[in-house]
Coordinates of C-alpha atoms and ligand atoms in Angstrom, one line a residue:
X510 CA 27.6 32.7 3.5
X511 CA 31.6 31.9 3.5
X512 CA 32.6 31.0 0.2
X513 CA 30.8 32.8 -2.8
X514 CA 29.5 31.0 -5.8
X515 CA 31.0 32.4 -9.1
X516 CA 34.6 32.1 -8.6
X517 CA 35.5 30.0 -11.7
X518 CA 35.6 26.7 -11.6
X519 CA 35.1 25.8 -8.1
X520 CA 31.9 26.5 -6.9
X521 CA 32.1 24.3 -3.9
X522 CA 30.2 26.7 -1.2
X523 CA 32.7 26.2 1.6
X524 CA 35.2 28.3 2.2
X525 CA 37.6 25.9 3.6
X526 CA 37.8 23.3 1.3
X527 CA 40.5 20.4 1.5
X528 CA 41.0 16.5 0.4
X529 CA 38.8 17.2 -2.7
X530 CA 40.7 15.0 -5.2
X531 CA 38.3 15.6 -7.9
X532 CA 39.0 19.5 -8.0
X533 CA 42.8 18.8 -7.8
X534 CA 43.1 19.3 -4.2
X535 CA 45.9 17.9 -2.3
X536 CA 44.6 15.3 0.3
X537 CA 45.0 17.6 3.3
X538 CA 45.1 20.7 2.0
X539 CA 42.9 23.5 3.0
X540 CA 42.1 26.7 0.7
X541 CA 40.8 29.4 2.4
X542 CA 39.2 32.3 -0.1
X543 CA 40.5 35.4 1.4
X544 CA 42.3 36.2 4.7
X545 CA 40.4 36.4 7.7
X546 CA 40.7 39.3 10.0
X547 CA 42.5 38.3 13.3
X548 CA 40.0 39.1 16.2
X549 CA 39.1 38.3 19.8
X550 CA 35.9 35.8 19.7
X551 CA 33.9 36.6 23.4
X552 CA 31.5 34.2 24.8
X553 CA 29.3 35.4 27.4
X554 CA 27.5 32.5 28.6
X555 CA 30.7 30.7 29.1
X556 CA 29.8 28.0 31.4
X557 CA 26.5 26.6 30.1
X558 CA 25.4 24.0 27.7
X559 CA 25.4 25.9 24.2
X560 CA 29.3 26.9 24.6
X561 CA 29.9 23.1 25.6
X562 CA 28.1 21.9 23.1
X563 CA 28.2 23.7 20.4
X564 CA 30.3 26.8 20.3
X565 CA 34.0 25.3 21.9
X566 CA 33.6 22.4 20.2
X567 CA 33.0 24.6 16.6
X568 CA 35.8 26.7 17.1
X569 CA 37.7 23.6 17.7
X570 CA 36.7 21.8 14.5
X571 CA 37.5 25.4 12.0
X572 CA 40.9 25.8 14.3
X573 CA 41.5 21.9 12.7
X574 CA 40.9 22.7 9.2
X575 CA 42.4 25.7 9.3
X576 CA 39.4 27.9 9.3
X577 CA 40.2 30.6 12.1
X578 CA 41.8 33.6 11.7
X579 CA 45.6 34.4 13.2
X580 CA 45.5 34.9 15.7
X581 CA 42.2 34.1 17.2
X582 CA 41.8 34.4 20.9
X583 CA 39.1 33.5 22.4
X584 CA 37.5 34.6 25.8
X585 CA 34.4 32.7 27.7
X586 CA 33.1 34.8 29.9
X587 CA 30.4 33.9 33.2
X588 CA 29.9 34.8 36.4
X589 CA 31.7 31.7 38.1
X590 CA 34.8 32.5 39.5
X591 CA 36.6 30.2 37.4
X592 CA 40.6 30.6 36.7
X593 CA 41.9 30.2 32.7
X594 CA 42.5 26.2 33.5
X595 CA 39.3 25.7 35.2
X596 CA 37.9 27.1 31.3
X597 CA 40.9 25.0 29.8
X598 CA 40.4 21.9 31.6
X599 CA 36.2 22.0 30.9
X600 CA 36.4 22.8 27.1
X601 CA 38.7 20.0 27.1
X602 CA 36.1 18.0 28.6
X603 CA 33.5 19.2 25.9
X604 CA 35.3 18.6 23.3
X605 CA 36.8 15.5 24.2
X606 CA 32.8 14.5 24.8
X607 CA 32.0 16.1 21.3
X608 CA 34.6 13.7 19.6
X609 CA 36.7 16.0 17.7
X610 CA 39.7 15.9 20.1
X611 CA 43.0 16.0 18.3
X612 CA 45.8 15.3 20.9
X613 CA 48.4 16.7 19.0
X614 CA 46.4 20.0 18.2
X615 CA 44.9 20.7 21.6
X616 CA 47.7 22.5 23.1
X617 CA 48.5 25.1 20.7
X618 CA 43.9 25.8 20.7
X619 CA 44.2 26.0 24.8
X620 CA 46.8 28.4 24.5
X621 CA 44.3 30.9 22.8
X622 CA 41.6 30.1 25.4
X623 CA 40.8 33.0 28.3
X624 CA 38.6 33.2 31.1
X625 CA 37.3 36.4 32.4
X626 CA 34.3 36.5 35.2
X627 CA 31.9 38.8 34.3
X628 CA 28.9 40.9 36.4
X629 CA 26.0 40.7 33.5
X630 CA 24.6 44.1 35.8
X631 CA 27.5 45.6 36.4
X632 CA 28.9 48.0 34.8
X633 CA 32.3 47.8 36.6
X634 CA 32.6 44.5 35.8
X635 CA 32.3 45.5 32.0
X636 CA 35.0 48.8 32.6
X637 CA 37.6 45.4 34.1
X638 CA 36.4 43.3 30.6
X639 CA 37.6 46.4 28.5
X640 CA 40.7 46.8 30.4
X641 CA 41.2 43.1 29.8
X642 CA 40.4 43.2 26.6
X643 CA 42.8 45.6 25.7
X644 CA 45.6 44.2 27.3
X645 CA 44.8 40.7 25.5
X646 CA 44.8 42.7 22.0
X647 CA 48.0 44.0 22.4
X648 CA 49.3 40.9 23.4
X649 CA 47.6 38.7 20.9
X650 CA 47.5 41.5 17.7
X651 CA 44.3 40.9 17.3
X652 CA 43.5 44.3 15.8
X653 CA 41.0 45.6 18.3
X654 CA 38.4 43.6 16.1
X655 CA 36.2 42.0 18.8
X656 CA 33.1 39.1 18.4
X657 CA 30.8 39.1 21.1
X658 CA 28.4 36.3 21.3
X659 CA 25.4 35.9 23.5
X660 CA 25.4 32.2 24.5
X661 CA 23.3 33.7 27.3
X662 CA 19.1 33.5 28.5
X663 CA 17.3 36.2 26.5
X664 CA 16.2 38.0 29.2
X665 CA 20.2 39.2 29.5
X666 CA 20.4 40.3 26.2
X667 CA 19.3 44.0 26.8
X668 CA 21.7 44.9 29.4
X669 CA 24.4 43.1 28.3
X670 CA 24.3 45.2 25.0
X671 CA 23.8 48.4 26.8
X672 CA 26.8 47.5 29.2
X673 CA 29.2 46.6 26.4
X674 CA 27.9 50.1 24.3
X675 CA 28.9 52.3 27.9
X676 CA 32.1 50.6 28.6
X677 CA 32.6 51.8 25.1
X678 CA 33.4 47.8 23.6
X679 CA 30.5 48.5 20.6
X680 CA 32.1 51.2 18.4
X681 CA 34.5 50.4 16.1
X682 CA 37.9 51.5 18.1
X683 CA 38.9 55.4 18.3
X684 CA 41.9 54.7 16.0
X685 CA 39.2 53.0 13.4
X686 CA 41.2 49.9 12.9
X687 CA 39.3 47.4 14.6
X688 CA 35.6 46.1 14.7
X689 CA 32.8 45.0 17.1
X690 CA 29.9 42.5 16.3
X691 CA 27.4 41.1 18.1
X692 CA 25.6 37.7 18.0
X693 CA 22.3 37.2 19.3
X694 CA 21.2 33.8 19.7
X695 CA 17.0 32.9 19.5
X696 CA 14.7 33.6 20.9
X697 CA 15.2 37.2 19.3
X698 CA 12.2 38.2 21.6
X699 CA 9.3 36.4 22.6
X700 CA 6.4 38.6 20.5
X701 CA 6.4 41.4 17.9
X702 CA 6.3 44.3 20.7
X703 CA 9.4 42.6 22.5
X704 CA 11.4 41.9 19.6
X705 CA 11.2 45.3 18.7
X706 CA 12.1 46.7 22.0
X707 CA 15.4 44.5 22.1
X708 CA 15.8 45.5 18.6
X709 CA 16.0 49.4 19.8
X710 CA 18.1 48.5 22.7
X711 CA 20.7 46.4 20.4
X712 CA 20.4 49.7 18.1
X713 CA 21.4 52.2 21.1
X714 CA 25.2 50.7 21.0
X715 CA 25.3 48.7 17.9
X716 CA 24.5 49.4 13.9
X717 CA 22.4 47.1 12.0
X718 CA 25.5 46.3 10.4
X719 CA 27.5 45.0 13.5
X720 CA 24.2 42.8 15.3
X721 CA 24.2 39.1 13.6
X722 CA 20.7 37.4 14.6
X723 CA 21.5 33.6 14.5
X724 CA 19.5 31.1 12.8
X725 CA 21.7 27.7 12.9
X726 CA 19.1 26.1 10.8
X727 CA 20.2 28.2 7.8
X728 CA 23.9 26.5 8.0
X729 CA 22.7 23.5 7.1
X730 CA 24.3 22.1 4.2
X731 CA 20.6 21.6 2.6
X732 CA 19.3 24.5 3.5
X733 CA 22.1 26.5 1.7
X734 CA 21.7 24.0 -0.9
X735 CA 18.0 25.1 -1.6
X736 CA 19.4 27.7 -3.3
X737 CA 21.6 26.3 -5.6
X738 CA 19.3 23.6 -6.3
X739 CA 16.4 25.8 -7.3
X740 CA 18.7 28.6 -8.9
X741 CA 21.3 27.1 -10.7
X742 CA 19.0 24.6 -12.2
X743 CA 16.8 25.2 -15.2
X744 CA 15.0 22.4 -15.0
X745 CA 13.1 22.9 -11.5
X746 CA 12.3 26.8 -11.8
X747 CA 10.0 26.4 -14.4
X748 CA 7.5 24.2 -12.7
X749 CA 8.2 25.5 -8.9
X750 CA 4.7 26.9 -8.5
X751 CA 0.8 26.5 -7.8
X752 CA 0.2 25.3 -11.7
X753 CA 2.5 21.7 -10.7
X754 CA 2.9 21.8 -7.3
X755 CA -0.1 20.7 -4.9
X756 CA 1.0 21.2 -1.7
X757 CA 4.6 21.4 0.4
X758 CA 5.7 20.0 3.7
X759 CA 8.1 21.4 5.7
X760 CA 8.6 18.9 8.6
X761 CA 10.7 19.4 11.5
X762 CA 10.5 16.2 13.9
X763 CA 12.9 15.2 17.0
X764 CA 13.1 12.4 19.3
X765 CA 14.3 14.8 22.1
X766 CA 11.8 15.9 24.3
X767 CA 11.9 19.0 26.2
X768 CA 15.4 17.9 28.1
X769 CA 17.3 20.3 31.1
X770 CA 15.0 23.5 29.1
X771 CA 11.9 23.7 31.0
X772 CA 12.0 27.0 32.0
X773 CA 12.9 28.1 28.6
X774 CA 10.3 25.7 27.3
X775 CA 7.2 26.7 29.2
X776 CA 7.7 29.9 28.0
X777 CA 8.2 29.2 24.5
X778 CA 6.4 26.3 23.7
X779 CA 7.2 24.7 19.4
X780 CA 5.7 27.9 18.2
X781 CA 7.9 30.3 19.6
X782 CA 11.0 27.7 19.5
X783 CA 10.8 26.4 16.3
X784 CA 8.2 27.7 14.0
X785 CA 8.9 32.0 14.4
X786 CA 12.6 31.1 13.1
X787 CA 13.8 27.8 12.0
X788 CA 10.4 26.7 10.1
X789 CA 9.8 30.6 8.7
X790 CA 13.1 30.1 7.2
X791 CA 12.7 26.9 5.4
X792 CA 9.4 28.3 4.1
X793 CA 11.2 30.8 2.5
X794 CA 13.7 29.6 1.0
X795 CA 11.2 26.5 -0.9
X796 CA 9.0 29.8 -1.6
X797 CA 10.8 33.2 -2.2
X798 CA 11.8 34.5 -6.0
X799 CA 15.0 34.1 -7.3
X800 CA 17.4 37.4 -6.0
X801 CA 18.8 39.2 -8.6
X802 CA 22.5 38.7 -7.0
X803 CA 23.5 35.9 -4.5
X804 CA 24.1 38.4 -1.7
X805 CA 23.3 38.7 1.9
X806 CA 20.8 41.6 1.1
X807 CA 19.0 40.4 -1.7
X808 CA 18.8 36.9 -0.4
X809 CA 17.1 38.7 2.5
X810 CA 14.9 41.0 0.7
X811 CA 13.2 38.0 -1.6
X812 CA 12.4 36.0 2.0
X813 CA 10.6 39.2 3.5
X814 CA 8.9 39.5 0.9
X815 CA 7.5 35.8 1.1
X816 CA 6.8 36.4 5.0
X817 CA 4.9 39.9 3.9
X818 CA 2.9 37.3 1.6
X819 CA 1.8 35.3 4.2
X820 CA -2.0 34.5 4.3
X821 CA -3.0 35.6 8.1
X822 CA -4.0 32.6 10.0
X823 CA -5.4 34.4 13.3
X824 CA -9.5 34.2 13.4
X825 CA -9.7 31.2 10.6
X826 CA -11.3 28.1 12.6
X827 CA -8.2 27.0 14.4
X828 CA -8.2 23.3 14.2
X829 CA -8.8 24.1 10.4
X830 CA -5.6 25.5 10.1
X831 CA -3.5 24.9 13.2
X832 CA -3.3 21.4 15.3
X833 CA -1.5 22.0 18.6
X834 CA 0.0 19.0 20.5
X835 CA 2.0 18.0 24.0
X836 CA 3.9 14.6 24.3
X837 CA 2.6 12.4 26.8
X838 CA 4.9 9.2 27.8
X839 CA 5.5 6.4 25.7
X840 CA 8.8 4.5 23.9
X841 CA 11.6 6.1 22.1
X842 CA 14.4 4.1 20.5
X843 CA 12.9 1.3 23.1
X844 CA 13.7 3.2 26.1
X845 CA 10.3 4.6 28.6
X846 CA 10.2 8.3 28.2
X847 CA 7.8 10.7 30.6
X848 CA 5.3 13.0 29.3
X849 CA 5.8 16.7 29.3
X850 CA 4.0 17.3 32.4
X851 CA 6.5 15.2 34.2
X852 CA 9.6 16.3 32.9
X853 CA 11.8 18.2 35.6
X854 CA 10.9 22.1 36.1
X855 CA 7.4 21.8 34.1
X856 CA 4.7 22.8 35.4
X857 CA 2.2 19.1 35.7
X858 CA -0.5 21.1 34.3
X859 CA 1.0 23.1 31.7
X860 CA -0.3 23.8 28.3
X861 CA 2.9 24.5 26.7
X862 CA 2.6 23.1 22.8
X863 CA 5.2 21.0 22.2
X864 CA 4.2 19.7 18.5
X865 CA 2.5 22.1 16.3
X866 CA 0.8 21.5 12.6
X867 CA 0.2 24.6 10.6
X868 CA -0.8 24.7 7.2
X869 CA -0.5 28.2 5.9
X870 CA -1.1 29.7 2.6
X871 CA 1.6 32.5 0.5
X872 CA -0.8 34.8 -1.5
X873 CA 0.6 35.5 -4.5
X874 CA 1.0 34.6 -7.7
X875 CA 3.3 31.9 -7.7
X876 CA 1.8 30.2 -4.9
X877 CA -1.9 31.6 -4.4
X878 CA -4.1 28.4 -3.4
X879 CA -0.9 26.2 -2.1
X880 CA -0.7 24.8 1.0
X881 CA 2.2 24.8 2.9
X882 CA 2.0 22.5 5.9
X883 CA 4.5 22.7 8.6
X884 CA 5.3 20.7 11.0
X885 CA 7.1 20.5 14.2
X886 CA 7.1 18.0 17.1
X887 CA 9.0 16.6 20.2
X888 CA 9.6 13.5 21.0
X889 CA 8.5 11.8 17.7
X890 CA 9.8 8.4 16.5
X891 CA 13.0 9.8 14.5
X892 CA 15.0 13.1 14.1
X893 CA 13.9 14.1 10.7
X894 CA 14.4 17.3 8.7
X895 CA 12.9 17.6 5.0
X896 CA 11.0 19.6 2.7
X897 CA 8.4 17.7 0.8
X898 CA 7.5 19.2 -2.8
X899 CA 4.5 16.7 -4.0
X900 CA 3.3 17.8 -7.8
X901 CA 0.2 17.2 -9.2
X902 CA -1.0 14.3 -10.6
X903 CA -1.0 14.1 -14.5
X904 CA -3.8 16.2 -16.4
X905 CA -5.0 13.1 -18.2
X906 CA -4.7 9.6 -17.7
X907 CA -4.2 7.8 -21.3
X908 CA -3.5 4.9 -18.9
X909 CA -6.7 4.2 -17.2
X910 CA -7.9 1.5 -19.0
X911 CA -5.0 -0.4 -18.0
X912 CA -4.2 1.1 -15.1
X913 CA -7.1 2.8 -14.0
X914 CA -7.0 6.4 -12.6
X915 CA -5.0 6.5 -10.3
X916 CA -0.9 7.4 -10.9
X917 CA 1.2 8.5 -8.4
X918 CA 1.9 11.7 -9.0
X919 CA 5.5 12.9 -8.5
X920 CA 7.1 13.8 -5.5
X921 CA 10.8 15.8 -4.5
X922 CA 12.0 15.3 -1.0
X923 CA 15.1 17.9 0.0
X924 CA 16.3 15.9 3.1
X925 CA 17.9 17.8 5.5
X926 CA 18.9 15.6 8.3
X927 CA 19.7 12.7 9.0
X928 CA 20.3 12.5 5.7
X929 CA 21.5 15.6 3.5
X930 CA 19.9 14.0 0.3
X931 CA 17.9 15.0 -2.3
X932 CA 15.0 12.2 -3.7
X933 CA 12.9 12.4 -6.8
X934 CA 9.9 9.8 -7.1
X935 CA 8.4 9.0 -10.6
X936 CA 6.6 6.4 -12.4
X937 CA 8.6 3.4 -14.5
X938 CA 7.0 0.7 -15.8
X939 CA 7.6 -2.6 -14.7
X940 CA 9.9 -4.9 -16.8
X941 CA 7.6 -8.4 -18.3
X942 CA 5.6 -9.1 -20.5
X943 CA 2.6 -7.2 -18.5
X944 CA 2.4 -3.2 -18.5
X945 CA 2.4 -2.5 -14.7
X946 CA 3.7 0.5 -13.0
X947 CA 6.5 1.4 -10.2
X948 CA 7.3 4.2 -8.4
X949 CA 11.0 4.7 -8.4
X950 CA 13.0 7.1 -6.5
X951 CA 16.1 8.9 -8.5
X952 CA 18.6 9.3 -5.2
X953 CA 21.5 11.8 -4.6
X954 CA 23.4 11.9 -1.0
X955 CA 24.6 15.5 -0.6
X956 CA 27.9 14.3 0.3
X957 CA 28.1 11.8 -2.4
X958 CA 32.1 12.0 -4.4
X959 CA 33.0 14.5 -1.5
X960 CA 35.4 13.7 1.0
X961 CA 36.7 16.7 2.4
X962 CA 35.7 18.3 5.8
X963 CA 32.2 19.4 6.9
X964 CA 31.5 21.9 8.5
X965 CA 28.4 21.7 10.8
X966 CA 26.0 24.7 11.8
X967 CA 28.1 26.6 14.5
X968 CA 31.6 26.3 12.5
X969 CA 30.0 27.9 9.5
X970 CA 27.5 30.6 11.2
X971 CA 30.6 31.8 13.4
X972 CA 33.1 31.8 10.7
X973 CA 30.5 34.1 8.7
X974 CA 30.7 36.1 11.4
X975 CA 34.1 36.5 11.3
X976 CA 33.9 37.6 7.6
X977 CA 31.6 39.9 8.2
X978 CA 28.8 37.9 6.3
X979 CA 25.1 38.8 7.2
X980 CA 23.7 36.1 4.5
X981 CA 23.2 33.2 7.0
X982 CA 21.4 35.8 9.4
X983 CA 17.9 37.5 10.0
X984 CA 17.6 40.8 9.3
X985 CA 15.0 42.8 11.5
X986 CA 12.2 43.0 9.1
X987 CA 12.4 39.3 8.4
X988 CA 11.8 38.7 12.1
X989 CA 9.5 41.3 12.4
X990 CA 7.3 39.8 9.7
X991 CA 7.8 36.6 10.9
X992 CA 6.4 37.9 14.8
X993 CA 3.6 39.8 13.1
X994 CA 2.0 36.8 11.3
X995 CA 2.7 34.3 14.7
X996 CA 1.7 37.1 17.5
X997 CA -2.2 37.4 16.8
X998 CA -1.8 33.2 16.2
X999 CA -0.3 32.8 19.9
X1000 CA -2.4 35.3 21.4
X1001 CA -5.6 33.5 20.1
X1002 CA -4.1 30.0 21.3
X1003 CA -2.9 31.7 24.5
X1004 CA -6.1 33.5 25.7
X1005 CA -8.7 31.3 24.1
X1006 CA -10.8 29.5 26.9
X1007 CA -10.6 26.1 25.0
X1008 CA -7.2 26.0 25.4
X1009 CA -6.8 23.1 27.4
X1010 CA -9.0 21.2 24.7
X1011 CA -7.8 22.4 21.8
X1012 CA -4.2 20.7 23.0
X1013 CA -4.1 17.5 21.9
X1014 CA -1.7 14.8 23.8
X1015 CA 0.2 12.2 22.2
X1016 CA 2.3 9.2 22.7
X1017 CA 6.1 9.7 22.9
X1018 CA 7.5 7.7 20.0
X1019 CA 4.2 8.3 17.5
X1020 CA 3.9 10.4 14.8
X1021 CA 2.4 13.3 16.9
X1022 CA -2.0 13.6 17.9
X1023 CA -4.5 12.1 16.1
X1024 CA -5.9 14.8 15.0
X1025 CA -2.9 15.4 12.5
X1026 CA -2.7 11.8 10.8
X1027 CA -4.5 12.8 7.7
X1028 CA -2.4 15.5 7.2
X1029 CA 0.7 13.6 8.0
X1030 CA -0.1 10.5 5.8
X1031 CA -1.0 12.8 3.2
X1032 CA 2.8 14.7 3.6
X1033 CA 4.9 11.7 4.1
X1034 CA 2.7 8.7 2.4
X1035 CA 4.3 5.4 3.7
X1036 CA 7.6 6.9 4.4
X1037 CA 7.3 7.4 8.1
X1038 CA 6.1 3.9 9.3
Ligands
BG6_2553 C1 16.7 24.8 18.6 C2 15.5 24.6 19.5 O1 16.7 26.1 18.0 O2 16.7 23.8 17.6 C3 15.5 23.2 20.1 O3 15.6 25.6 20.5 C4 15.6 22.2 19.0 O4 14.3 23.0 20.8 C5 16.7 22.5 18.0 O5 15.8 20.9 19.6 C6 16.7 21.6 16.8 O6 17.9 21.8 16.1 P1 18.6 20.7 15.3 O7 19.7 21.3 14.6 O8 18.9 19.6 16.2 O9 17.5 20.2 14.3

């Protein structure tokens, strides 16, 4: 993660940091910890929607505050046949449509932009990208150190490694003054067998050392601040396990449905798209020990072993454990949506999950007897991030003759989006004459007394990247874990011959099937009305 904790005074995360006038920051001013390596950022995948979206418009925002190397050139790369202003002229579009354009800055970012068509089975096409890239380098002194990023579908990802490693782009450079890494974007694979072949493959032309496996979910600012919350607190450590806590949520919810995606989608379905990464992360992070060092490879080493604690789920009674769902139409934000099985490119009988419940279980001694229910859905009524830590109720009630038994017991909510916000719920009593009780919630908004620049997701996965940072990325035996415990789950879902009655539809714009409203009222209470 850019920006380590421990450096004196300011602890701030971020590694560009700028108009923090409580930490005697000039208004403007951006602090950068360390140089950055210059380097050559390549995006293969150049003309579809994640390099619109996301990727151009990050680089964008970092190149603003400051926050890319110099130089940094940058090279999409696709099969179209586009010229260097065709790629100009779109990422102007993109960003110009991501509303970050700065008029007076977008000149001097163009300039670094580069197009090269690229043959993804070709591996003369890859001998013309080396040539290319070497004549860019010289121009551009960008060291020979080299970012390749896979913006591209999975099932490219194989050759494209094995094309770079024989046109000789994955070594470090003869002279051994420049670098190569690689960025793999999810899915990494689609089951444990897969994931370990592309593993191998990645492994034939790269080192573990030069392959980042993105998880954007980890750059959120409340994910990252999970750590610091629970670490570099003493009050919460203490009472972060089975003897306080009852249960945990981890909910992911969207209003989106499954949108241009189908034939990623169908394939995929919530389990493979959200629960084998971003979910398996969050769980981690609300349920792994403290590392002895706040470093990419202890970080990584607590998580595994949370995911090798993992209770299996396979053979339990399904419905018990797992509630499968698939939006049908209905209303969001007052607008008619369809249901899955008329979206464009689905299948109208498909079977694809596109809201899961899972409530699964850490066996050890922290957590033994907890459960952790996790939830991820389409097309629900809001976009909604948060982890839910709900404590037991109090061991004895000297109120109950007033009160009777029943006190709210307390409850933490780590928002993640919309809100970055941290909530705490406890009991007050009511001010008068009689001795009633409230429920009050203690409030913090992440970004409270801050006014300096954020940096979303992409700009701070790709700027770790550039440092050479693996903290805000799987490691291979995270995701293996993580595949062993879902494989035997989607197998069973996938092959079992009550599949079609096991998925339970639900209206767009509700909280998600029937079946799951205990659960859900019992995770969220009155919150999600
Ligand atoms: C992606 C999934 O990884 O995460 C999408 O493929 C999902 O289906 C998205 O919509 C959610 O990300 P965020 O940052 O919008 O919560």
């Amino acid at each position: 993660m850019a920006g380590h904790l421990g450096k004196g005074e300011e602890t701030l995360e971020t590694i560009v940091k700028s108009k923090a006038p409580d930490l005697g920051i000039p208004p403007g001013a951006c602090v950068i910890e360390g140089s950055l390596d210059p380097c050559t950022i390549l995006i293969f995948g150049a003309s579809g929607d994640l390099t619109a979206r996301k990727l151009v418009p990050a680089l964008y925002n970092l190149y603003l505050n400051d926050g890319l190397p110099k130089p940094c050139l940058i090279v999409g790369c696709a099969r179209k046949k586009w010229t260097r202003s065709d790629f100009q002229g779109r990422m102007e579009n993109a960003i110009k449509k991501a509303g970050n354009m700065d008029t007076s800055k977008w000149p001097s970012f163009a300039a670094s932009l580069y197009f090269h068509p690229l043959e993804y089975d070709s591996p003369q096409s890859f001998k013309k990208l080396a040539d290319f890239l070497r004549d860019i380098d010289k121009k551009g002194s960008t060291g020979g150190n080299r970012i390749f990023y896979l913006a591209i579908p999975p099932f490219l990802y194989k050759a494209t490694a094995q094309m770079l490693g024989r046109a000789g782009l994955s070594v470090k450079s003869a002279r051994g003054n420049g670098w190569s890494r690689i960025v793999v974007e999810k899915p990494f694979g689609r089951d444990l067998k897969t994931a370990i072949d592309l593993n191998q493959t990645l492994h034939e032309s790269f080192q573990e050392n030069q392959i980042y496996r993105i998880d954007h979910y980890l750059a959120k600012e409340t994910v990252q601040n999970m750590m610091i919350f629970r670490f570099g607190n003493t009050i919460f450590e203490p009472i972060w396990n089975r003897e306080y806590i009852d249960y945990v949520g981890i909910i992911a919810a969207e209003t989106l449905g499954v949108e241009h995606r189908a034939g990623y989608y169908e394939q995929a379905g919530v389990l493979r798209d959200m629960f084998q990464n971003h979910m398996m992360q969050l769980l981690a992070l609300t349920a792994m020990e403290p590392p002895s060092l706040f470093e990419a490879d202890r970080v990584r080493d607590e998580k595994v072993k949370v995911f090798r604690s993992l209770k299996p789920l396979a053979n339990t009674g399904q419905e018990e454990n797992l509630i499968l769902g698939q939006y049908a139409s209905g209303t969001i934000d007052g607008k008619k949506v369809p249901g899955y099985r008329d979206e464009s490119g689905v299948n109208p009988e498909s079977l694809t999950p596109t809201f899961a419940m899972m409530r699964v279980f850490i066996d050890n001694w922290r957590w033994r007897g907890v459960p952790f229910y996790m939830v991820s859905g389409k097309r629900l009524p809001k976009k909604l991030t948060e982890i839910v830590i709900q404590f037991r109720g109090v061991p004895h009630s000297m109120f109950r003759t007033i009160l009777g038994e029943h006190i709210m017991a307390n409850q933490l909510i780590l928002g993640v989006q919309p809100d970055e916000r941290i909530t705490l719920t406890f009991q007050t009593k009511n001010p008068g004459a009689t001795f009633c009780l409230r429920s009050v919630t203690m409030d913090f908004n992440y970004y409270q007394n801050y006014s300096g620049p954020i940096l979303d997701a992409y700009e701070k996965v790709l700027l770790d990247c550039i440092q050479g940072d693996h903290l805000l990325f799987w490691r291979q035996d995270g995701v293996e874990l993580c595949w062993s415990f879902l494989s035997p789950i989607l197998e069973q879902c996938e092959t079992c011959p009550e599949r079609a009655e096991q998925l339970h539809l639900y209206e767009s714009g509700t909280w998600g099937p029937q079946a799951t409203q205990a659960w859900m009222r019992q995770i969220t209470g009155s919150r999600l009305r």
